């Protein structure tokens, strides 16, 4: 496989390209495995209090050539590529910051109480390709 991705000009830098393989073994059991083929999913971070991104080693473009090290001729399988961006704040976090929500003083019945805790405010966007089937 040859896979390449370019950053959306309005999106976060690209952290990784992965190949996801799903297959059925001789017993009829389904399996799935994710292979990291370019970059690293652990790349980048974001401060949930300010939404400032530290892209780490994330980049504008990623490209890789990959051969399935576990390929079995005749085994039913499909593959697709998944591109992962560096982490960013969820859109709702920007609303919370703009509203000046103070999690130390907000009451549970306040409509903006969903701004706390901040653990749900960081996301990692993904894109994926159509599957390629192998038999």
mmCIF file with all atom_site columns, C-alpha atoms in Angstrom:
data_model
loop_
_atom_site.group_PDB
_atom_site.id
_atom_site.type_symbol
_atom_site.label_atom_id
_atom_site.label_alt_id
_atom_site.label_comp_id
_atom_site.label_asym_id
_atom_site.label_entity_id
_atom_site.label_seq_id
_atom_site.pdbx_PDB_ins_code
_atom_site.Cartn_x
_atom_site.Cartn_y
_atom_site.Cartn_z
_atom_site.occupancy
_atom_site.B_iso_or_equiv
_atom_site.pdbx_formal_charge
_atom_site.auth_seq_id
_atom_site.auth_comp_id
_atom_site.auth_asym_id
_atom_site.auth_atom_id
_atom_site.pdbx_PDB_model_num
ATOM 1   C CA . UNK A 1 1   ? 0.000   0.000   0.000  1.00 0.00 ? 1   UNK A CA 1
ATOM 2   C CA . UNK A 1 2   ? 1.055   3.572   -0.617 1.00 0.00 ? 2   UNK A CA 1
ATOM 3   C CA . UNK A 1 3   ? -0.798  6.119   1.483  1.00 0.00 ? 3   UNK A CA 1
ATOM 4   C CA . UNK A 1 4   ? -0.409  9.897   1.654  1.00 0.00 ? 4   UNK A CA 1
ATOM 5   C CA . UNK A 1 5   ? -2.297  12.633  3.464  1.00 0.00 ? 5   UNK A CA 1
ATOM 6   C CA . UNK A 1 6   ? -2.199  16.419  3.543  1.00 0.00 ? 6   UNK A CA 1
ATOM 7   C CA . UNK A 1 7   ? -3.390  18.650  6.359  1.00 0.00 ? 7   UNK A CA 1
ATOM 8   C CA . UNK A 1 8   ? -6.646  20.538  5.990  1.00 0.00 ? 8   UNK A CA 1
ATOM 9   C CA . UNK A 1 9   ? -5.610  24.229  5.974  1.00 0.00 ? 9   UNK A CA 1
ATOM 10  C CA . UNK A 1 10  ? -8.159  24.876  8.747  1.00 0.00 ? 10  UNK A CA 1
ATOM 11  C CA . UNK A 1 11  ? -7.399  21.688  10.693 1.00 0.00 ? 11  UNK A CA 1
ATOM 12  C CA . UNK A 1 12  ? -4.733  20.570  13.112 1.00 0.00 ? 12  UNK A CA 1
ATOM 13  C CA . UNK A 1 13  ? -1.380  19.151  11.994 1.00 0.00 ? 13  UNK A CA 1
ATOM 14  C CA . UNK A 1 14  ? -1.306  15.451  11.104 1.00 0.00 ? 14  UNK A CA 1
ATOM 15  C CA . UNK A 1 15  ? -0.014  13.102  13.795 1.00 0.00 ? 15  UNK A CA 1
ATOM 16  C CA . UNK A 1 16  ? -0.202  9.686   12.125 1.00 0.00 ? 16  UNK A CA 1
ATOM 17  C CA . UNK A 1 17  ? -1.384  7.429   9.357  1.00 0.00 ? 17  UNK A CA 1
ATOM 18  C CA . UNK A 1 18  ? -2.593  3.999   10.361 1.00 0.00 ? 18  UNK A CA 1
ATOM 19  C CA . UNK A 1 19  ? -3.710  0.980   8.370  1.00 0.00 ? 19  UNK A CA 1
ATOM 20  C CA . UNK A 1 20  ? -6.610  -0.897  9.934  1.00 0.00 ? 20  UNK A CA 1
ATOM 21  C CA . UNK A 1 21  ? -6.915  -4.557  8.921  1.00 0.00 ? 21  UNK A CA 1
ATOM 22  C CA . UNK A 1 22  ? -9.927  -6.738  9.620  1.00 0.00 ? 22  UNK A CA 1
ATOM 23  C CA . UNK A 1 23  ? -10.004 -10.408 8.691  1.00 0.00 ? 23  UNK A CA 1
ATOM 24  C CA . UNK A 1 24  ? -11.810 -13.692 9.225  1.00 0.00 ? 24  UNK A CA 1
ATOM 25  C CA . UNK A 1 25  ? -9.702  -16.672 10.308 1.00 0.00 ? 25  UNK A CA 1
ATOM 26  C CA . UNK A 1 26  ? -10.215 -20.320 9.305  1.00 0.00 ? 26  UNK A CA 1
ATOM 27  C CA . UNK A 1 27  ? -12.616 -20.822 12.249 1.00 0.00 ? 27  UNK A CA 1
ATOM 28  C CA . UNK A 1 28  ? -14.821 -17.928 11.087 1.00 0.00 ? 28  UNK A CA 1
ATOM 29  C CA . UNK A 1 29  ? -13.711 -15.606 13.908 1.00 0.00 ? 29  UNK A CA 1
ATOM 30  C CA . UNK A 1 30  ? -13.268 -11.927 13.002 1.00 0.00 ? 30  UNK A CA 1
ATOM 31  C CA . UNK A 1 31  ? -10.175 -9.973  14.019 1.00 0.00 ? 31  UNK A CA 1
ATOM 32  C CA . UNK A 1 32  ? -8.921  -6.408  13.754 1.00 0.00 ? 32  UNK A CA 1
ATOM 33  C CA . UNK A 1 33  ? -5.445  -4.943  14.004 1.00 0.00 ? 33  UNK A CA 1
ATOM 34  C CA . UNK A 1 34  ? -4.159  -1.387  13.697 1.00 0.00 ? 34  UNK A CA 1
ATOM 35  C CA . UNK A 1 35  ? -0.722  -0.776  12.176 1.00 0.00 ? 35  UNK A CA 1
ATOM 36  C CA . UNK A 1 36  ? 1.041   2.569   12.625 1.00 0.00 ? 36  UNK A CA 1
ATOM 37  C CA . UNK A 1 37  ? 2.662   3.325   9.261  1.00 0.00 ? 37  UNK A CA 1
ATOM 38  C CA . UNK A 1 38  ? 3.650   7.022   9.454  1.00 0.00 ? 38  UNK A CA 1
ATOM 39  C CA . UNK A 1 39  ? 4.042   9.503   12.297 1.00 0.00 ? 39  UNK A CA 1
ATOM 40  C CA . UNK A 1 40  ? 2.897   8.665   15.825 1.00 0.00 ? 40  UNK A CA 1
ATOM 41  C CA . UNK A 1 41  ? -0.569  8.878   17.378 1.00 0.00 ? 41  UNK A CA 1
ATOM 42  C CA . UNK A 1 42  ? 1.010   10.051  20.638 1.00 0.00 ? 42  UNK A CA 1
ATOM 43  C CA . UNK A 1 43  ? 2.316   13.196  18.907 1.00 0.00 ? 43  UNK A CA 1
ATOM 44  C CA . UNK A 1 44  ? 0.989   16.557  20.037 1.00 0.00 ? 44  UNK A CA 1
ATOM 45  C CA . UNK A 1 45  ? -0.963  17.927  22.951 1.00 0.00 ? 45  UNK A CA 1
ATOM 46  C CA . UNK A 1 46  ? -3.424  20.689  23.733 1.00 0.00 ? 46  UNK A CA 1
ATOM 47  C CA . UNK A 1 47  ? -3.954  22.787  26.854 1.00 0.00 ? 47  UNK A CA 1
ATOM 48  C CA . UNK A 1 48  ? -7.683  22.377  27.667 1.00 0.00 ? 48  UNK A CA 1
ATOM 49  C CA . UNK A 1 49  ? -7.668  25.665  29.606 1.00 0.00 ? 49  UNK A CA 1
ATOM 50  C CA . UNK A 1 50  ? -6.491  27.804  26.674 1.00 0.00 ? 50  UNK A CA 1
ATOM 51  C CA . UNK A 1 51  ? -6.887  25.449  23.650 1.00 0.00 ? 51  UNK A CA 1
ATOM 52  C CA . UNK A 1 52  ? -3.310  26.238  22.612 1.00 0.00 ? 52  UNK A CA 1
ATOM 53  C CA . UNK A 1 53  ? -1.984  23.343  20.518 1.00 0.00 ? 53  UNK A CA 1
ATOM 54  C CA . UNK A 1 54  ? 1.533   21.967  20.865 1.00 0.00 ? 54  UNK A CA 1
ATOM 55  C CA . UNK A 1 55  ? 1.786   19.907  17.663 1.00 0.00 ? 55  UNK A CA 1
ATOM 56  C CA . UNK A 1 56  ? 4.916   18.052  18.776 1.00 0.00 ? 56  UNK A CA 1
ATOM 57  C CA . UNK A 1 57  ? 6.190   16.162  15.738 1.00 0.00 ? 57  UNK A CA 1
ATOM 58  C CA . UNK A 1 58  ? 2.862   16.527  13.883 1.00 0.00 ? 58  UNK A CA 1
ATOM 59  C CA . UNK A 1 59  ? 3.240   17.826  10.353 1.00 0.00 ? 59  UNK A CA 1
ATOM 60  C CA . UNK A 1 60  ? 1.388   19.136  7.295  1.00 0.00 ? 60  UNK A CA 1
ATOM 61  C CA . UNK A 1 61  ? 1.959   15.987  5.218  1.00 0.00 ? 61  UNK A CA 1
ATOM 62  C CA . UNK A 1 62  ? 2.510   12.287  5.836  1.00 0.00 ? 62  UNK A CA 1
ATOM 63  C CA . UNK A 1 63  ? 3.329   9.550   3.351  1.00 0.00 ? 63  UNK A CA 1
ATOM 64  C CA . UNK A 1 64  ? 4.241   5.897   3.685  1.00 0.00 ? 64  UNK A CA 1
ATOM 65  C CA . UNK A 1 65  ? 4.643   2.643   1.818  1.00 0.00 ? 65  UNK A CA 1
ATOM 66  C CA . UNK A 1 66  ? 3.452   -0.407  3.759  1.00 0.00 ? 66  UNK A CA 1
ATOM 67  C CA . UNK A 1 67  ? 3.339   -4.179  3.247  1.00 0.00 ? 67  UNK A CA 1
ATOM 68  C CA . UNK A 1 68  ? 1.166   -6.329  5.529  1.00 0.00 ? 68  UNK A CA 1
ATOM 69  C CA . UNK A 1 69  ? 3.649   -8.355  7.598  1.00 0.00 ? 69  UNK A CA 1
ATOM 70  C CA . UNK A 1 70  ? 0.874   -10.820 8.490  1.00 0.00 ? 70  UNK A CA 1
ATOM 71  C CA . UNK A 1 71  ? -0.590  -11.301 5.011  1.00 0.00 ? 71  UNK A CA 1
ATOM 72  C CA . UNK A 1 72  ? -2.043  -14.767 4.370  1.00 0.00 ? 72  UNK A CA 1
ATOM 73  C CA . UNK A 1 73  ? -2.881  -15.557 0.758  1.00 0.00 ? 73  UNK A CA 1
ATOM 74  C CA . UNK A 1 74  ? -6.525  -16.602 0.399  1.00 0.00 ? 74  UNK A CA 1
ATOM 75  C CA . UNK A 1 75  ? -7.565  -15.129 3.749  1.00 0.00 ? 75  UNK A CA 1
ATOM 76  C CA . UNK A 1 76  ? -10.628 -12.857 3.527  1.00 0.00 ? 76  UNK A CA 1
ATOM 77  C CA . UNK A 1 77  ? -9.645  -9.419  4.782  1.00 0.00 ? 77  UNK A CA 1
ATOM 78  C CA . UNK A 1 78  ? -10.154 -5.721  4.255  1.00 0.00 ? 78  UNK A CA 1
ATOM 79  C CA . UNK A 1 79  ? -7.895  -2.750  4.884  1.00 0.00 ? 79  UNK A CA 1
ATOM 80  C CA . UNK A 1 80  ? -8.457  0.960   5.204  1.00 0.00 ? 80  UNK A CA 1
ATOM 81  C CA . UNK A 1 81  ? -6.203  3.901   6.000  1.00 0.00 ? 81  UNK A CA 1
ATOM 82  C CA . UNK A 1 82  ? -6.927  6.182   8.941  1.00 0.00 ? 82  UNK A CA 1
ATOM 83  C CA . UNK A 1 83  ? -5.320  9.611   9.315  1.00 0.00 ? 83  UNK A CA 1
ATOM 84  C CA . UNK A 1 84  ? -5.164  11.056  12.834 1.00 0.00 ? 84  UNK A CA 1
ATOM 85  C CA . UNK A 1 85  ? -4.699  14.748  13.629 1.00 0.00 ? 85  UNK A CA 1
ATOM 86  C CA . UNK A 1 86  ? -2.890  16.198  16.631 1.00 0.00 ? 86  UNK A CA 1
ATOM 87  C CA . UNK A 1 87  ? -5.304  16.809  19.527 1.00 0.00 ? 87  UNK A CA 1
ATOM 88  C CA . UNK A 1 88  ? -7.477  19.922  19.574 1.00 0.00 ? 88  UNK A CA 1
ATOM 89  C CA . UNK A 1 89  ? -10.220 21.358  21.745 1.00 0.00 ? 89  UNK A CA 1
ATOM 90  C CA . UNK A 1 90  ? -13.793 20.338  21.025 1.00 0.00 ? 90  UNK A CA 1
ATOM 91  C CA . UNK A 1 91  ? -15.874 23.243  19.666 1.00 0.00 ? 91  UNK A CA 1
ATOM 92  C CA . UNK A 1 92  ? -17.828 23.426  22.931 1.00 0.00 ? 92  UNK A CA 1
ATOM 93  C CA . UNK A 1 93  ? -14.606 24.128  24.852 1.00 0.00 ? 93  UNK A CA 1
ATOM 94  C CA . UNK A 1 94  ? -14.126 27.348  22.909 1.00 0.00 ? 94  UNK A CA 1
ATOM 95  C CA . UNK A 1 95  ? -17.653 28.369  23.997 1.00 0.00 ? 95  UNK A CA 1
ATOM 96  C CA . UNK A 1 96  ? -16.778 27.653  27.631 1.00 0.00 ? 96  UNK A CA 1
ATOM 97  C CA . UNK A 1 97  ? -13.573 29.683  27.429 1.00 0.00 ? 97  UNK A CA 1
ATOM 98  C CA . UNK A 1 98  ? -15.328 32.591  25.704 1.00 0.00 ? 98  UNK A CA 1
ATOM 99  C CA . UNK A 1 99  ? -18.068 32.534  28.360 1.00 0.00 ? 99  UNK A CA 1
ATOM 100 C CA . UNK A 1 100 ? -15.412 32.676  31.101 1.00 0.00 ? 100 UNK A CA 1
ATOM 101 C CA . UNK A 1 101 ? -16.713 29.614  32.933 1.00 0.00 ? 101 UNK A CA 1
ATOM 102 C CA . UNK A 1 102 ? -15.028 29.089  36.306 1.00 0.00 ? 102 UNK A CA 1
ATOM 103 C CA . UNK A 1 103 ? -15.383 25.423  37.240 1.00 0.00 ? 103 UNK A CA 1
ATOM 104 C CA . UNK A 1 104 ? -14.583 26.206  40.876 1.00 0.00 ? 104 UNK A CA 1
ATOM 105 C CA . UNK A 1 105 ? -17.689 28.369  41.300 1.00 0.00 ? 105 UNK A CA 1
ATOM 106 C CA . UNK A 1 106 ? -20.246 27.116  38.765 1.00 0.00 ? 106 UNK A CA 1
ATOM 107 C CA . UNK A 1 107 ? -23.451 25.509  40.068 1.00 0.00 ? 107 UNK A CA 1
ATOM 108 C CA . UNK A 1 108 ? -24.742 22.166  38.745 1.00 0.00 ? 108 UNK A CA 1
ATOM 109 C CA . UNK A 1 109 ? -27.964 23.765  37.435 1.00 0.00 ? 109 UNK A CA 1
ATOM 110 C CA . UNK A 1 110 ? -26.082 26.345  35.338 1.00 0.00 ? 110 UNK A CA 1
ATOM 111 C CA . UNK A 1 111 ? -26.510 25.619  31.583 1.00 0.00 ? 111 UNK A CA 1
ATOM 112 C CA . UNK A 1 112 ? -22.736 25.910  31.207 1.00 0.00 ? 112 UNK A CA 1
ATOM 113 C CA . UNK A 1 113 ? -22.018 23.308  33.917 1.00 0.00 ? 113 UNK A CA 1
ATOM 114 C CA . UNK A 1 114 ? -21.187 20.875  31.109 1.00 0.00 ? 114 UNK A CA 1
ATOM 115 C CA . UNK A 1 115 ? -17.971 22.867  30.731 1.00 0.00 ? 115 UNK A CA 1
ATOM 116 C CA . UNK A 1 116 ? -16.652 21.024  33.803 1.00 0.00 ? 116 UNK A CA 1
ATOM 117 C CA . UNK A 1 117 ? -14.731 18.695  33.982 1.00 0.00 ? 117 UNK A CA 1
ATOM 118 C CA . UNK A 1 118 ? -12.378 19.517  31.138 1.00 0.00 ? 118 UNK A CA 1
ATOM 119 C CA . UNK A 1 119 ? -11.417 15.902  30.362 1.00 0.00 ? 119 UNK A CA 1
ATOM 120 C CA . UNK A 1 120 ? -14.093 15.709  27.642 1.00 0.00 ? 120 UNK A CA 1
ATOM 121 C CA . UNK A 1 121 ? -12.923 18.838  25.866 1.00 0.00 ? 121 UNK A CA 1
ATOM 122 C CA . UNK A 1 122 ? -9.936  17.437  23.995 1.00 0.00 ? 122 UNK A CA 1
ATOM 123 C CA . UNK A 1 123 ? -10.569 15.493  20.789 1.00 0.00 ? 123 UNK A CA 1
ATOM 124 C CA . UNK A 1 124 ? -8.500  13.931  18.028 1.00 0.00 ? 124 UNK A CA 1
ATOM 125 C CA . UNK A 1 125 ? -10.086 14.229  14.586 1.00 0.00 ? 125 UNK A CA 1
ATOM 126 C CA . UNK A 1 126 ? -9.736  11.333  12.120 1.00 0.00 ? 126 UNK A CA 1
ATOM 127 C CA . UNK A 1 127 ? -10.325 10.703  8.462  1.00 0.00 ? 127 UNK A CA 1
ATOM 128 C CA . UNK A 1 128 ? -10.489 7.315   6.771  1.00 0.00 ? 128 UNK A CA 1
ATOM 129 C CA . UNK A 1 129 ? -10.526 5.819   3.319  1.00 0.00 ? 129 UNK A CA 1
ATOM 130 C CA . UNK A 1 130 ? -12.844 3.383   1.643  1.00 0.00 ? 130 UNK A CA 1
ATOM 131 C CA . UNK A 1 131 ? -11.889 -0.231  2.367  1.00 0.00 ? 131 UNK A CA 1
ATOM 132 C CA . UNK A 1 132 ? -9.775  -2.381  0.090  1.00 0.00 ? 132 UNK A CA 1
ATOM 133 C CA . UNK A 1 133 ? -10.899 -6.010  0.069  1.00 0.00 ? 133 UNK A CA 1
ATOM 134 C CA . UNK A 1 134 ? -8.512  -8.940  -0.233 1.00 0.00 ? 134 UNK A CA 1
ATOM 135 C CA . UNK A 1 135 ? -9.338  -12.585 -0.821 1.00 0.00 ? 135 UNK A CA 1
#
